[in-house]
CSV table of C-alpha atoms in Angstrom, one decimal:
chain,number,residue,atom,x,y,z
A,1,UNK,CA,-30.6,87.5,10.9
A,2,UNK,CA,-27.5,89.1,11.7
A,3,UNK,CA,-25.5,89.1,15.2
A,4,UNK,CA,-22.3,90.8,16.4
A,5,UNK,CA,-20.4,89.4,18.6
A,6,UNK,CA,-17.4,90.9,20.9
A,7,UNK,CA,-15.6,88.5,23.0
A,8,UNK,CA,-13.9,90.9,25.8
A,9,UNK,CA,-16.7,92.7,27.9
A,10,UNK,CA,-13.5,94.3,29.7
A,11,UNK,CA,-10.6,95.2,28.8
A,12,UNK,CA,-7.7,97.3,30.7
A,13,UNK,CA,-4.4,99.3,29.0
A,14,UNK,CA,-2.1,101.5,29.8
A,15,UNK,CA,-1.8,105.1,28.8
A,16,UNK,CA,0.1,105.2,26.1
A,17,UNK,CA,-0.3,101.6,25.0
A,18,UNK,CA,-1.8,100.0,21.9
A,19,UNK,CA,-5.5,98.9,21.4
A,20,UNK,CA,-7.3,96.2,19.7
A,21,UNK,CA,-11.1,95.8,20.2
A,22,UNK,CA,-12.4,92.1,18.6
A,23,UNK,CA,-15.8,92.6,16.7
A,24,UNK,CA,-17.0,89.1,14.6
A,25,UNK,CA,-20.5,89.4,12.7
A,26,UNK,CA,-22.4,87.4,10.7
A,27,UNK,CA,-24.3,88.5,8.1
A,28,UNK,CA,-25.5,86.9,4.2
A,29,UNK,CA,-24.8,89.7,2.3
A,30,UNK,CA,-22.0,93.0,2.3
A,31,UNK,CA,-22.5,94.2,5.5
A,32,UNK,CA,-22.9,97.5,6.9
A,33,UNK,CA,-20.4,97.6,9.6
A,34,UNK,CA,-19.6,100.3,12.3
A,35,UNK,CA,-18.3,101.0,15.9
A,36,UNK,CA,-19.8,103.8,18.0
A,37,UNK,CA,-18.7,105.2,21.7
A,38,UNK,CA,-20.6,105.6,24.8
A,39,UNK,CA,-19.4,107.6,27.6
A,40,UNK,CA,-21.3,106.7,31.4
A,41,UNK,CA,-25.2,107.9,31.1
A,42,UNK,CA,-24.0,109.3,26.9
A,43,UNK,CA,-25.1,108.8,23.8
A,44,UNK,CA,-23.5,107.0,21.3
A,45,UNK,CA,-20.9,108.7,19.2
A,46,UNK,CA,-19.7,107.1,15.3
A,47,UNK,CA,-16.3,106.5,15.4
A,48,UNK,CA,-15.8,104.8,12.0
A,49,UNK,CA,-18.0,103.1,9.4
A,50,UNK,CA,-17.0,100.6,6.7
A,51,UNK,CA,-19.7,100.0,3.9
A,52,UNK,CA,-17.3,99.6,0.8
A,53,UNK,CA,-14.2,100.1,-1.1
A,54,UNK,CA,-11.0,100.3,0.9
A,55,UNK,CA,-11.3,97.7,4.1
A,56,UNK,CA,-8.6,99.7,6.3
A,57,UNK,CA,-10.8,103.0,7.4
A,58,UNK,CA,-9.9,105.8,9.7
A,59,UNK,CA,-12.2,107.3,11.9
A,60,UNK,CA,-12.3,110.3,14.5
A,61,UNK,CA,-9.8,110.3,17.4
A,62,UNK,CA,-6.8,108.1,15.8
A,63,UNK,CA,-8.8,105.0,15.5
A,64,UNK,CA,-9.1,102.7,12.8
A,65,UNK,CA,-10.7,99.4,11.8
A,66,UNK,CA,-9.9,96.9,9.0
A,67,UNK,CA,-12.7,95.0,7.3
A,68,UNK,CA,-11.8,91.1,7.1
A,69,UNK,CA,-14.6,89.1,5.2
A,70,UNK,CA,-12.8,85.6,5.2
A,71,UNK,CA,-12.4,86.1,9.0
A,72,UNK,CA,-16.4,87.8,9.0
A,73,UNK,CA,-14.5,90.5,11.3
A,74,UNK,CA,-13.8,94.3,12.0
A,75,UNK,CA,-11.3,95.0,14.8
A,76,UNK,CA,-10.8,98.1,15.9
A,77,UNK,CA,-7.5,99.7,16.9
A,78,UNK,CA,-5.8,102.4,18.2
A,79,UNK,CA,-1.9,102.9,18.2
A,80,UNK,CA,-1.5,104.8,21.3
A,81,UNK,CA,-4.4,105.1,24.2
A,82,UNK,CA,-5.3,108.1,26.0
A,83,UNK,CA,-6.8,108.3,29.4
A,84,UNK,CA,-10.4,110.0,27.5
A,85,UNK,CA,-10.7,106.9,24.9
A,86,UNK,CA,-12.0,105.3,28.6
A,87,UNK,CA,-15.6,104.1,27.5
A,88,UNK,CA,-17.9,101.6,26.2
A,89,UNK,CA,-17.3,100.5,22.7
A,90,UNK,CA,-19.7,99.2,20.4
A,91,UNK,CA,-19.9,97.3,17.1
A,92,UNK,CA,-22.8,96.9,14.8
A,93,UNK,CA,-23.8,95.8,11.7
A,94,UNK,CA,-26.6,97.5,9.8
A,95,UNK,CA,-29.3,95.3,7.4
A,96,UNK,CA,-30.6,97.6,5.5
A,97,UNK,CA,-34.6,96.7,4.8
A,98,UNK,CA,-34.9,99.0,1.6
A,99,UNK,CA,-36.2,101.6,3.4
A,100,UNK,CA,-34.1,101.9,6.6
A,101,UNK,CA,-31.3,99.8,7.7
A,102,UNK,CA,-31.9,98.8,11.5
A,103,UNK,CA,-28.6,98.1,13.9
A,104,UNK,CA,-27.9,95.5,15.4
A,105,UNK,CA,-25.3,95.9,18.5
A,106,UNK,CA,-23.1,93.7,19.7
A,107,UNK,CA,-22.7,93.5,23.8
A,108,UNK,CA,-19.9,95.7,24.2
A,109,UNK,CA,-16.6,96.1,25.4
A,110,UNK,CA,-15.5,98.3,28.2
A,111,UNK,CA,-12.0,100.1,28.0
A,112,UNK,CA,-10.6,101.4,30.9
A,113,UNK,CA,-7.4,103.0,30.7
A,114,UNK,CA,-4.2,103.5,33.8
A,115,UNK,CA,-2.2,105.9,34.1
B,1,UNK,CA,-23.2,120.7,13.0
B,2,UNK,CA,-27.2,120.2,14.2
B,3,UNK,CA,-27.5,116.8,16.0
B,4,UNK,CA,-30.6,114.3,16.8
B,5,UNK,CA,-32.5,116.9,19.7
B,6,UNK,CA,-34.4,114.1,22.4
B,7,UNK,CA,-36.8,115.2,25.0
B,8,UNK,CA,-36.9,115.1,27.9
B,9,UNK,CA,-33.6,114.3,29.1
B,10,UNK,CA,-35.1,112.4,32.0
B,11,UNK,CA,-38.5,111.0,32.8
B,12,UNK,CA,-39.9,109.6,36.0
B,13,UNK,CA,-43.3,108.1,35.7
B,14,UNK,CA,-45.2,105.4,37.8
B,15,UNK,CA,-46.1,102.0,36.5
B,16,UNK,CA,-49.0,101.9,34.7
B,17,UNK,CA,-48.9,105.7,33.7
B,18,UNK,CA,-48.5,106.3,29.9
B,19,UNK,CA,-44.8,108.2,28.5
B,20,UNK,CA,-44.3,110.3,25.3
B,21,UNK,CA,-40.6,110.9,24.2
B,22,UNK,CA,-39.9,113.1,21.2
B,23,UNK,CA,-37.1,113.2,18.8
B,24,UNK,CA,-35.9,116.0,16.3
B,25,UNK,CA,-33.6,114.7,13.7
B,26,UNK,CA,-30.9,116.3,11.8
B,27,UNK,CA,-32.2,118.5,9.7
B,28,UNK,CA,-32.5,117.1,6.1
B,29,UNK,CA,-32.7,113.7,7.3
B,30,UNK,CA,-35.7,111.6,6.7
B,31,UNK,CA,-35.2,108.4,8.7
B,32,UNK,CA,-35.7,107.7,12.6
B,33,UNK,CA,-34.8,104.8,14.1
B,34,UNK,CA,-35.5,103.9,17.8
B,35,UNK,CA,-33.5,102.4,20.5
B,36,UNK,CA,-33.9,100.9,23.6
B,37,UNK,CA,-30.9,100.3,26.3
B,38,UNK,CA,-31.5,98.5,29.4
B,39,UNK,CA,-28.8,99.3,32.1
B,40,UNK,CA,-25.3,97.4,31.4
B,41,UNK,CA,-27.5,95.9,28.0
B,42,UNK,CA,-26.8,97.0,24.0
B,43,UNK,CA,-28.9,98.9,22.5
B,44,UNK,CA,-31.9,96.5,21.1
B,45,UNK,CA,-34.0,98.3,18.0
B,46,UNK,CA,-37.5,99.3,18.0
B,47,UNK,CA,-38.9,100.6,15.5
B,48,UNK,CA,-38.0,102.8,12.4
B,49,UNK,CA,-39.4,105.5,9.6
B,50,UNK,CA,-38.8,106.4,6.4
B,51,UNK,CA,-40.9,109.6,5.2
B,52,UNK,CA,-43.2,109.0,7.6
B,53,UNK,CA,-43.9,105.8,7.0
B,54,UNK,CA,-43.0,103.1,9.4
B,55,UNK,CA,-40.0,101.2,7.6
B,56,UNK,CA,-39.1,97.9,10.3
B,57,UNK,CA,-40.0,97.0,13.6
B,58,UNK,CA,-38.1,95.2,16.3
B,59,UNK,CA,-38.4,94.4,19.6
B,60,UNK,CA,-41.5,96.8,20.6
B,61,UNK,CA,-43.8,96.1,23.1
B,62,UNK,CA,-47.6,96.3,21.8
B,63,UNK,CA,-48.0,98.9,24.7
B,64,UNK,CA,-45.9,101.1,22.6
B,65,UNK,CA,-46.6,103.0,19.6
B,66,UNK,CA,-44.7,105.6,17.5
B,67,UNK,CA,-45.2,108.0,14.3
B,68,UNK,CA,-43.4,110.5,12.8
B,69,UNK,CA,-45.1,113.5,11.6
B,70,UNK,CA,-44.9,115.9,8.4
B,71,UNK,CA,-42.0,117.9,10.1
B,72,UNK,CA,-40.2,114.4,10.5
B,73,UNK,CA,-39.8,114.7,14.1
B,74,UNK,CA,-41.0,111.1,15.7
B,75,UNK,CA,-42.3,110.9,19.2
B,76,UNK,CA,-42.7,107.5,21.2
B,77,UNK,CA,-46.1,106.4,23.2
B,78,UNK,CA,-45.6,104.1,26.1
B,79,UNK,CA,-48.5,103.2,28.1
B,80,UNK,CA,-49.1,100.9,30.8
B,81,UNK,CA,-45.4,101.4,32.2
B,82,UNK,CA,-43.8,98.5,33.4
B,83,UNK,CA,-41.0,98.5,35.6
B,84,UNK,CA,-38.9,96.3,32.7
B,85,UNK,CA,-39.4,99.6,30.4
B,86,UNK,CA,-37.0,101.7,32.9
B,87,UNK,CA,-33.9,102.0,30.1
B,88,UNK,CA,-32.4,104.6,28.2
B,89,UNK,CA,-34.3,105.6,24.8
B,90,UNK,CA,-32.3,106.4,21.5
B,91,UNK,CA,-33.5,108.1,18.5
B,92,UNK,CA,-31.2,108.1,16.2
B,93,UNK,CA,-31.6,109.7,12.0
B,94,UNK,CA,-30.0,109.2,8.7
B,95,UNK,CA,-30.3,110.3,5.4
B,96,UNK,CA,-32.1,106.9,4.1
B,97,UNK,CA,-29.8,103.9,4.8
B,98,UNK,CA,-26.9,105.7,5.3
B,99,UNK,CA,-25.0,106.6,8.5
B,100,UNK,CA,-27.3,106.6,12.0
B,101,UNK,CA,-26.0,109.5,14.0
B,102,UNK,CA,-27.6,109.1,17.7
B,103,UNK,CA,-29.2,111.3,20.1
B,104,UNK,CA,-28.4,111.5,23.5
B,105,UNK,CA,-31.2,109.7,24.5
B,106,UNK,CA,-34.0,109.9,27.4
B,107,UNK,CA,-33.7,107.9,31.1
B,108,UNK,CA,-37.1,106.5,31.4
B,109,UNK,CA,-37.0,105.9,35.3
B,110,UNK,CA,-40.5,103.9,36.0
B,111,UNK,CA,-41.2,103.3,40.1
């Protein structure tokens, strides 16, 4: 079965500052791998998705996250924070079943951001 | 670009009355997948089709059912409402296994 893990539930940076968000998984095969946004009472929004090729991907509103299979991880990052990228961030990992490929989330990581 | 349409937005119902939510995917799409979010919790799958045949299941109460129909919307049954079941319900299509874009879910409020 696969898990995700994210070790920081909170996190807190300053406007202007650099971001890293930890995402581990485990999974027996190439995963599926992807991290969404939720804003308070939102839905969830895809930032970025990794399923092959290149392992550094870009995604919507200057983020990025690098693939790492020897270290089973897929950090995300963002050079320079705004105020709006305040939210909950998930990762999750997608087994597909043939016909569908189910997610599985990992507990999140809150961002809030100073000014 | 069309998103995954929920309804209703919000729901209040009282324990042991029966819920229906309703999803509309992206047009084109032909899998729905279903999501359950208890407050402060990650999302925790339910259940999923593929052309209108149910593809997985997860976590799903037997008090719950769900179908999708010809027009590949999908629409959730709950009955016998539980306080637990108060949460926030996803639906959430793709084109087969590819890329899950979410809806903005329902708040199931049971009292």
């Amino acid at each position: 079965a696969q898990s995700v893990t994210q070790p920081d539930i909170h996190i807190t940076v300053s406007e202007g500052a650099s971001l890293e968000l930890r995402c581990n998984y485990s999974y027996g095969a190439t995963p599926y791998l992807f991290w969404y946004v939720q804003s308070p009472g939102q839905g969830l929004q895809l930032l970025l998705k990794y399923f092959s090729g290149d392992t550094l991907v870009q995604g919507i509103k200057g983020f990025e996250a690098e693939f790492k299979r020897s270290q089973s991880s897929f950090n995300l990052r963002k050079p320079s924070v705004h105020w709006s990228d305040a939210a909950e961030y998930f990762c999750a990992v997608g087994a597909s079943t043939g016909t569908a490929s189910k997610l599985t989330f990992g507990t999140g990581t809150r961002l809030q951001v100073t000014l | 670009a069309a998103g995954v349409i929920q309804s209703p937005r919000h729901l209040i119902k009282e324990k042991r009355e029966t819920a229906t939510l309703k999803c509309y995917p992206i047009p084109r799409h032909d899998t729905v997948y279903w999501y359950q979010q208890g407050p402060g919790q990650d999302p925790q799958f339910l259940i999923s089709f593929y052309e209108k045949m149910q593809s997985d299941k997860g976590s799903i109460p037997d008090r719950f059912s769900a179908q999708q129909f010809s027009d590949y919307h999908s629409e959730l049954n709950m009955s016998s409402l539980e306080l637990g079941d108060s949460a926030l319900y996803f639906c959430a299509s793709s084109l087969f296994t590819d890329t899950q874009y979410f809806g903005p879910g329902t708040r199931l409020t049971v009292l």
